[in-house]
């Protein structure tokens, strides 16, 4: 039986552990935090990721834990409609909804699905050594782990990626993001609604994640955040009433601020018995809401490639080959959409709003379906 060491117990790491165990791979998970993360804000598991999970026999009851998207509207900063995006009807055609959920609820569902899978916490990976028998992983506290393969699912600051490719400089998108989840109800936010608001060098999103909670995010070209709620309120002065109300209802210490950034796309994700997955392999900006979805797809495809294989190293290369084009396209599209939506100059904003308002419906559907469709995989071929 193949044994996999998974470094990282986030969304990608846990999906991978669950998926691998379903195809008979022995798994050990190591997480640098003192416990698997149960905090955070909201995220979306779009139709492609739901289809990937279901196709692998993984049912997480996401619609009970979060809220399926019923309506998705693009608006001007002050709430005037630009365009409705047919996310629900695309999901109906694909046979899988898009669901918005709190990260902690998704994490809890994955931990339940992982069952008795060994998960060791407080285990900060410091390096690995590959040899003819597999790979050994070393941790800061002196622990070691050995397996046939090592899967680096340890996020944006991946230690596994750091050893694999060497020092890198993150790619800054030039704006800040604010994130929060808060109990909130408003007439402009019906059940299952997602609303995006576009301003000048700034955006805002209101997302129903179920159970009376809203996940909101904002972006701004301001160079730094002073850590205060007042700066966030000032950034959205004059915006739609529901935007201001959501910020006002949020405790200051519930707002998370971070710089928007990704990394240049890697042509090589692995070597020998080592590979990368999720944000460790292909971190992306958030404009398409596909960061978690790509990690889910990665985990399912990796499991299919490793299922019953006699040559796990070759299976890792096949996984990387299957995922490279898909994730490169989503990384590029996320960055391009980010630049387009974050438009500052008046002319650029006019082009942005007009192009979406008058985009032919078939083109709008086709662009969204390309991201929301889990591609057929050939990873079931065993070697």
Coordinates of C-alpha atoms in Angstrom, one line a residue:
X1 CA 0.0 0.0 0.0
X2 CA 1.3 3.5 -0.9
X3 CA 1.8 5.8 2.0
X4 CA 1.4 9.6 1.6
X5 CA 2.6 12.3 3.9
X6 CA 0.5 15.4 3.6
X7 CA 1.9 18.6 5.0
X8 CA -0.9 21.0 5.7
X9 CA -4.3 20.5 7.2
X10 CA -6.1 23.3 5.4
X11 CA -8.8 22.7 2.8
X12 CA -6.5 21.2 0.2
X13 CA -4.7 19.0 2.6
X14 CA -7.8 17.6 4.2
X15 CA -9.6 17.0 0.8
X16 CA -6.5 15.2 -0.4
X17 CA -6.4 13.0 2.8
X18 CA -10.0 12.1 2.4
X19 CA -9.7 11.4 -1.3
X20 CA -6.6 9.3 -0.9
X21 CA -8.0 7.2 1.8
X22 CA -11.0 6.4 -0.4
X23 CA -8.7 4.8 -3.0
X24 CA -6.7 2.8 -0.5
X25 CA -3.7 5.1 0.1
X26 CA -2.4 5.3 3.7
X27 CA -2.2 8.9 4.8
X28 CA -0.6 10.9 7.6
X29 CA -1.3 14.6 7.8
X30 CA 1.0 17.2 9.6
X31 CA -0.2 20.7 10.4
X32 CA 2.1 23.5 11.7
X33 CA -0.7 25.1 13.7
X34 CA -1.5 23.9 17.2
X35 CA -4.8 22.6 15.9
X36 CA -6.5 22.3 12.5
X37 CA -7.7 25.7 11.6
X38 CA -11.3 26.3 12.7
X39 CA -11.4 30.1 12.2
X40 CA -11.3 32.3 9.1
X41 CA -14.0 33.9 7.1
X42 CA -16.2 32.7 4.2
X43 CA -15.3 31.1 0.9
X44 CA -17.1 29.6 -2.1
X45 CA -17.1 26.0 -3.2
X46 CA -18.3 26.4 -6.8
X47 CA -20.0 23.9 -9.0
X48 CA -16.7 22.5 -10.3
X49 CA -15.5 21.6 -6.8
X50 CA -18.8 20.2 -5.7
X51 CA -18.8 18.0 -8.8
X52 CA -15.3 16.9 -8.1
X53 CA -16.2 15.9 -4.5
X54 CA -19.4 14.1 -5.5
X55 CA -17.7 12.3 -8.4
X56 CA -15.2 10.8 -5.8
X57 CA -17.9 9.8 -3.4
X58 CA -17.3 12.6 -0.9
X59 CA -20.5 14.2 0.4
X60 CA -20.0 17.0 2.9
X61 CA -23.6 18.3 3.1
X62 CA -22.4 21.7 2.1
X63 CA -25.9 23.1 1.4
X64 CA -26.8 22.4 5.0
X65 CA -23.6 23.9 6.4
X66 CA -23.6 27.0 4.1
X67 CA -25.9 28.4 1.4
X68 CA -26.2 27.6 -2.3
X69 CA -26.0 30.6 -4.5
X70 CA -29.5 31.6 -5.8
X71 CA -28.7 35.0 -7.2
X72 CA -25.5 36.7 -8.2
X73 CA -25.6 40.4 -9.1
X74 CA -23.0 42.9 -10.2
X75 CA -23.7 46.5 -9.1
X76 CA -22.2 50.0 -9.2
X77 CA -20.7 51.2 -5.9
X78 CA -24.0 52.8 -4.9
X79 CA -26.1 49.7 -5.6
X80 CA -27.4 50.3 -9.2
X81 CA -27.6 47.0 -11.1
X82 CA -25.0 46.2 -13.8
X83 CA -25.7 42.6 -14.6
X84 CA -27.0 39.3 -13.1
X85 CA -24.6 36.4 -13.5
X86 CA -26.4 33.0 -14.2
X87 CA -24.4 31.0 -11.6
X88 CA -27.5 29.1 -10.4
X89 CA -28.7 28.0 -13.8
X90 CA -25.2 27.0 -14.9
X91 CA -25.0 24.9 -11.7
X92 CA -28.4 23.3 -12.5
X93 CA -27.2 22.4 -16.0
X94 CA -23.9 21.0 -14.6
X95 CA -25.8 19.1 -11.9
X96 CA -23.9 20.7 -9.0
X97 CA -24.7 24.0 -7.1
X98 CA -22.2 26.6 -6.1
X99 CA -22.2 26.9 -2.3
X100 CA -20.9 29.7 0.0
X101 CA -19.8 28.5 3.4
X102 CA -17.8 29.6 6.5
X103 CA -14.3 28.2 6.4
X104 CA -14.7 26.7 9.9
X105 CA -17.8 24.8 8.8
X106 CA -16.1 23.4 5.8
X107 CA -13.1 22.5 7.9
X108 CA -15.3 20.7 10.4
X109 CA -17.0 18.7 7.6
X110 CA -13.6 17.6 6.2
X111 CA -12.4 16.6 9.6
X112 CA -15.5 14.5 10.0
X113 CA -14.9 12.9 6.6
X114 CA -11.3 12.2 7.5
X115 CA -12.4 10.0 10.4
X116 CA -9.5 8.3 12.1
X117 CA -6.9 9.6 9.6
X118 CA -3.8 10.5 11.7
X119 CA -3.5 14.3 11.9
X120 CA -0.5 15.6 13.9
X121 CA -0.5 19.3 14.9
X122 CA 2.2 21.6 16.0
X123 CA 4.3 20.0 13.3
X124 CA 6.2 22.7 11.3
X125 CA 7.9 21.1 8.4
X126 CA 11.5 22.3 7.9
X127 CA 12.6 20.1 5.0
X128 CA 12.6 16.8 3.3
X129 CA 15.0 14.2 2.0
X130 CA 14.2 11.9 -0.9
X131 CA 15.8 8.6 -1.5
X132 CA 15.2 5.4 -3.4
X133 CA 12.7 4.2 -0.8
X134 CA 10.5 7.3 -0.6
X135 CA 10.9 10.5 1.3
X136 CA 11.5 11.7 4.9
X137 CA 10.1 14.9 6.3
X138 CA 11.7 16.7 9.2
X139 CA 9.9 19.0 11.6
X140 CA 11.0 21.8 13.8
X141 CA 10.4 19.9 17.0
X142 CA 12.6 17.0 16.0
X143 CA 9.8 14.8 14.7
X144 CA 10.2 13.0 11.4
X145 CA 7.8 11.2 9.1
X146 CA 8.4 8.8 6.2
X147 CA 6.3 7.8 3.3
X148 CA 6.3 6.9 -0.4
X149 CA 5.2 10.4 -1.4
X150 CA 5.1 13.8 0.1
X151 CA 2.3 16.2 -0.8
X152 CA 3.0 19.9 0.0
X153 CA -0.4 21.4 0.8
X154 CA 1.0 23.9 3.2
X155 CA -0.3 27.1 1.6
X156 CA 1.1 30.3 0.3
X157 CA 4.2 30.2 2.5
X158 CA 4.8 26.5 1.7
X159 CA 8.0 25.1 3.2
X160 CA 7.8 22.2 0.7
X161 CA 7.7 24.6 -2.2
X162 CA 10.5 26.6 -0.7
X163 CA 12.8 23.7 -0.8
X164 CA 11.6 22.5 -4.2
X165 CA 12.0 25.8 -6.1
X166 CA 14.1 28.1 -3.8
X167 CA 13.5 31.7 -2.7
X168 CA 10.7 33.6 -4.4
X169 CA 9.2 37.0 -4.3
X170 CA 5.4 37.2 -4.1
X171 CA 3.6 39.1 -6.9
X172 CA 1.7 42.1 -5.4
X173 CA -1.6 43.0 -7.0
X174 CA -1.4 46.6 -5.7
X175 CA -4.4 46.7 -3.3
X176 CA -5.6 45.6 0.1
X177 CA -8.3 43.2 1.0
X178 CA -10.6 43.3 4.1
X179 CA -12.5 40.2 5.1
X180 CA -15.1 39.5 7.7
X181 CA -18.1 37.3 8.7
X182 CA -20.9 38.7 10.7
X183 CA -24.5 38.0 11.7
X184 CA -26.4 40.2 9.3
X185 CA -29.7 40.6 7.5
X186 CA -30.8 43.2 5.0
X187 CA -33.6 43.6 2.5
X188 CA -30.9 44.0 -0.3
X189 CA -29.5 40.6 0.7
X190 CA -32.1 37.8 0.2
X191 CA -31.4 34.2 0.9
X192 CA -28.7 32.8 -1.3
X193 CA -27.6 36.1 -2.7
X194 CA -24.2 37.3 -3.7
X195 CA -23.7 41.0 -4.5
X196 CA -20.6 42.5 -5.9
X197 CA -20.2 46.3 -6.0
X198 CA -17.6 48.1 -8.2
X199 CA -16.2 51.5 -7.5
X200 CA -13.0 53.4 -8.3
X201 CA -10.0 51.3 -7.4
X202 CA -12.2 49.5 -4.9
X203 CA -14.8 46.7 -4.7
X204 CA -17.0 45.1 -2.2
X205 CA -18.8 41.8 -1.9
X206 CA -21.7 40.7 0.2
X207 CA -22.3 36.9 0.4
X208 CA -25.0 35.0 2.2
X209 CA -23.3 31.9 3.8
X210 CA -26.4 30.7 5.6
X211 CA -27.6 30.6 9.2
X212 CA -28.1 34.3 9.4
X213 CA -24.5 35.1 8.5
X214 CA -22.9 37.2 5.8
X215 CA -19.3 37.0 4.6
X216 CA -18.1 40.3 3.2
X217 CA -14.9 41.4 1.5
X218 CA -13.6 44.7 0.3
X219 CA -10.7 45.8 -1.8
X220 CA -9.0 49.2 -1.9
X221 CA -6.0 50.7 -3.6
X222 CA -5.0 52.4 -0.3
X223 CA -1.3 51.5 0.4
X224 CA -1.6 50.4 4.0
X225 CA -4.3 49.7 6.6
X226 CA -4.0 51.3 10.0
X227 CA -5.9 48.3 11.6
X228 CA -8.9 50.3 12.4
X229 CA -12.6 50.0 11.4
X230 CA -12.9 53.7 10.7
X231 CA -10.5 53.5 7.7
X232 CA -12.7 50.7 6.3
X233 CA -15.8 52.8 6.7
X234 CA -14.1 55.8 5.1
X235 CA -13.1 53.7 2.1
X236 CA -16.8 53.0 1.4
X237 CA -18.2 56.4 2.2
X238 CA -21.2 57.1 -0.1
X239 CA -21.5 53.4 -1.2
X240 CA -24.8 51.4 -1.1
X241 CA -26.6 51.5 2.2
X242 CA -26.2 47.7 2.7
X243 CA -22.5 47.9 2.2
X244 CA -22.1 50.5 4.9
X245 CA -24.5 48.6 7.2
X246 CA -22.6 45.4 6.9
X247 CA -19.3 47.1 7.9
X248 CA -21.0 49.0 10.7
X249 CA -22.4 45.7 12.1
X250 CA -19.0 44.1 12.2
X251 CA -16.8 44.3 15.4
X252 CA -13.5 45.9 14.6
X253 CA -11.6 42.8 15.8
X254 CA -13.5 40.6 13.3
X255 CA -12.0 42.4 10.3
X256 CA -9.0 40.8 8.7
X257 CA -6.8 42.9 6.4
X258 CA -4.2 41.5 4.0
X259 CA -2.4 42.4 0.8
X260 CA -3.7 40.9 -2.4
X261 CA -1.0 38.8 -4.0
X262 CA -0.2 35.6 -5.8
X263 CA 3.0 34.1 -7.3
X264 CA 4.3 33.5 -10.8
X265 CA 3.0 30.2 -12.1
X266 CA 5.3 27.3 -11.6
X267 CA 6.1 25.0 -14.6
X268 CA 7.4 22.3 -12.2
X269 CA 5.4 21.3 -9.2
X270 CA 7.4 18.3 -8.0
X271 CA 10.4 16.1 -8.2
X272 CA 10.8 12.4 -7.4
X273 CA 8.4 11.5 -4.6
X274 CA 7.4 15.1 -3.9
X275 CA 4.6 17.3 -5.3
X276 CA 2.6 20.4 -4.5
X277 CA -1.1 21.1 -4.2
X278 CA -3.5 24.0 -3.8
X279 CA -2.0 27.4 -2.8
X280 CA 1.4 25.8 -2.4
X281 CA 1.4 25.0 -6.1
X282 CA -0.7 27.8 -7.7
X283 CA -1.7 30.6 -5.4
X284 CA -4.2 33.0 -7.1
X285 CA -6.1 36.2 -6.6
X286 CA -9.6 35.9 -5.3
X287 CA -11.6 37.4 -8.2
X288 CA -12.9 34.1 -9.5
X289 CA -13.6 32.6 -6.1
X290 CA -11.7 29.5 -7.1
X291 CA -8.8 29.2 -4.7
X292 CA -10.5 26.5 -2.6
X293 CA -12.1 25.0 -5.7
X294 CA -8.8 24.4 -7.4
X295 CA -7.4 22.8 -4.2
X296 CA -10.4 20.5 -4.2
X297 CA -9.9 19.5 -7.8
X298 CA -6.2 18.9 -7.2
X299 CA -6.9 16.5 -4.3
X300 CA -9.4 14.5 -6.3
X301 CA -7.2 14.2 -9.4
X302 CA -4.2 13.3 -7.3
X303 CA -6.1 10.5 -5.6
X304 CA -7.2 9.1 -8.9
X305 CA -3.7 9.2 -10.2
X306 CA -2.3 7.4 -7.2
X307 CA -5.2 4.8 -7.0
X308 CA -3.7 1.3 -7.3
X309 CA -0.5 2.5 -8.9
X310 CA 2.7 0.5 -8.8
X311 CA 4.8 3.6 -9.5
X312 CA 3.7 6.5 -7.3
X313 CA 6.4 8.9 -8.6
X314 CA 5.1 8.5 -12.1
X315 CA 1.6 9.0 -10.8
X316 CA 2.6 12.3 -9.3
X317 CA 4.0 13.5 -12.6
X318 CA 0.7 12.5 -14.3
X319 CA -1.3 14.4 -11.7
X320 CA 0.9 17.5 -12.3
X321 CA 0.4 17.2 -16.1
X322 CA -3.3 16.9 -15.7
X323 CA -3.6 19.9 -13.5
X324 CA -1.1 22.3 -15.0
X325 CA -3.1 23.8 -17.9
X326 CA -6.4 24.1 -15.9
X327 CA -4.8 25.8 -13.0
X328 CA -2.6 28.1 -15.1
X329 CA -5.7 29.3 -16.9
X330 CA -7.6 30.0 -13.7
X331 CA -4.6 31.8 -12.1
X332 CA -4.3 34.0 -15.2
X333 CA -8.0 34.6 -15.5
X334 CA -8.1 35.6 -11.8
X335 CA -5.3 38.1 -12.2
X336 CA -6.8 39.6 -15.4
X337 CA -10.3 39.9 -13.9
X338 CA -8.8 41.5 -10.8
X339 CA -7.1 44.2 -12.9
X340 CA -10.3 44.7 -14.9
X341 CA -12.7 44.9 -11.9
X342 CA -10.3 47.1 -9.8
X343 CA -10.3 49.7 -12.5
X344 CA -9.5 53.3 -11.2
X345 CA -9.5 55.8 -14.1
X346 CA -12.9 56.9 -15.4
X347 CA -12.4 55.5 -18.9
X348 CA -11.4 52.1 -17.5
X349 CA -14.4 52.0 -15.2
X350 CA -16.7 52.9 -18.1
X351 CA -15.3 50.1 -20.2
X352 CA -15.6 47.7 -17.3
X353 CA -19.3 48.5 -16.5
X354 CA -20.4 48.7 -20.1
X355 CA -18.7 45.5 -21.2
X356 CA -20.4 43.5 -18.5
X357 CA -23.8 45.2 -18.9
X358 CA -24.0 44.6 -22.6
X359 CA -22.1 41.3 -22.9
X360 CA -24.1 38.8 -24.9
X361 CA -25.7 36.2 -22.6
X362 CA -24.2 33.2 -24.5
X363 CA -20.7 34.7 -24.0
X364 CA -21.3 35.4 -20.4
X365 CA -22.5 31.9 -19.8
X366 CA -19.6 30.4 -21.7
X367 CA -17.0 32.3 -19.8
X368 CA -18.5 31.3 -16.4
X369 CA -19.1 27.7 -17.5
X370 CA -15.4 27.2 -18.3
X371 CA -14.5 27.9 -14.7
X372 CA -17.5 26.1 -13.2
X373 CA -17.0 22.8 -15.1
X374 CA -14.8 20.1 -13.5
X375 CA -12.8 18.8 -16.4
X376 CA -12.8 15.1 -17.3
X377 CA -9.6 13.5 -16.1
X378 CA -7.5 10.6 -17.3
X379 CA -6.0 10.0 -13.8
X380 CA -7.7 6.7 -13.4
X381 CA -5.1 5.0 -15.6
X382 CA -2.9 3.0 -13.2
X383 CA 0.8 2.2 -13.7

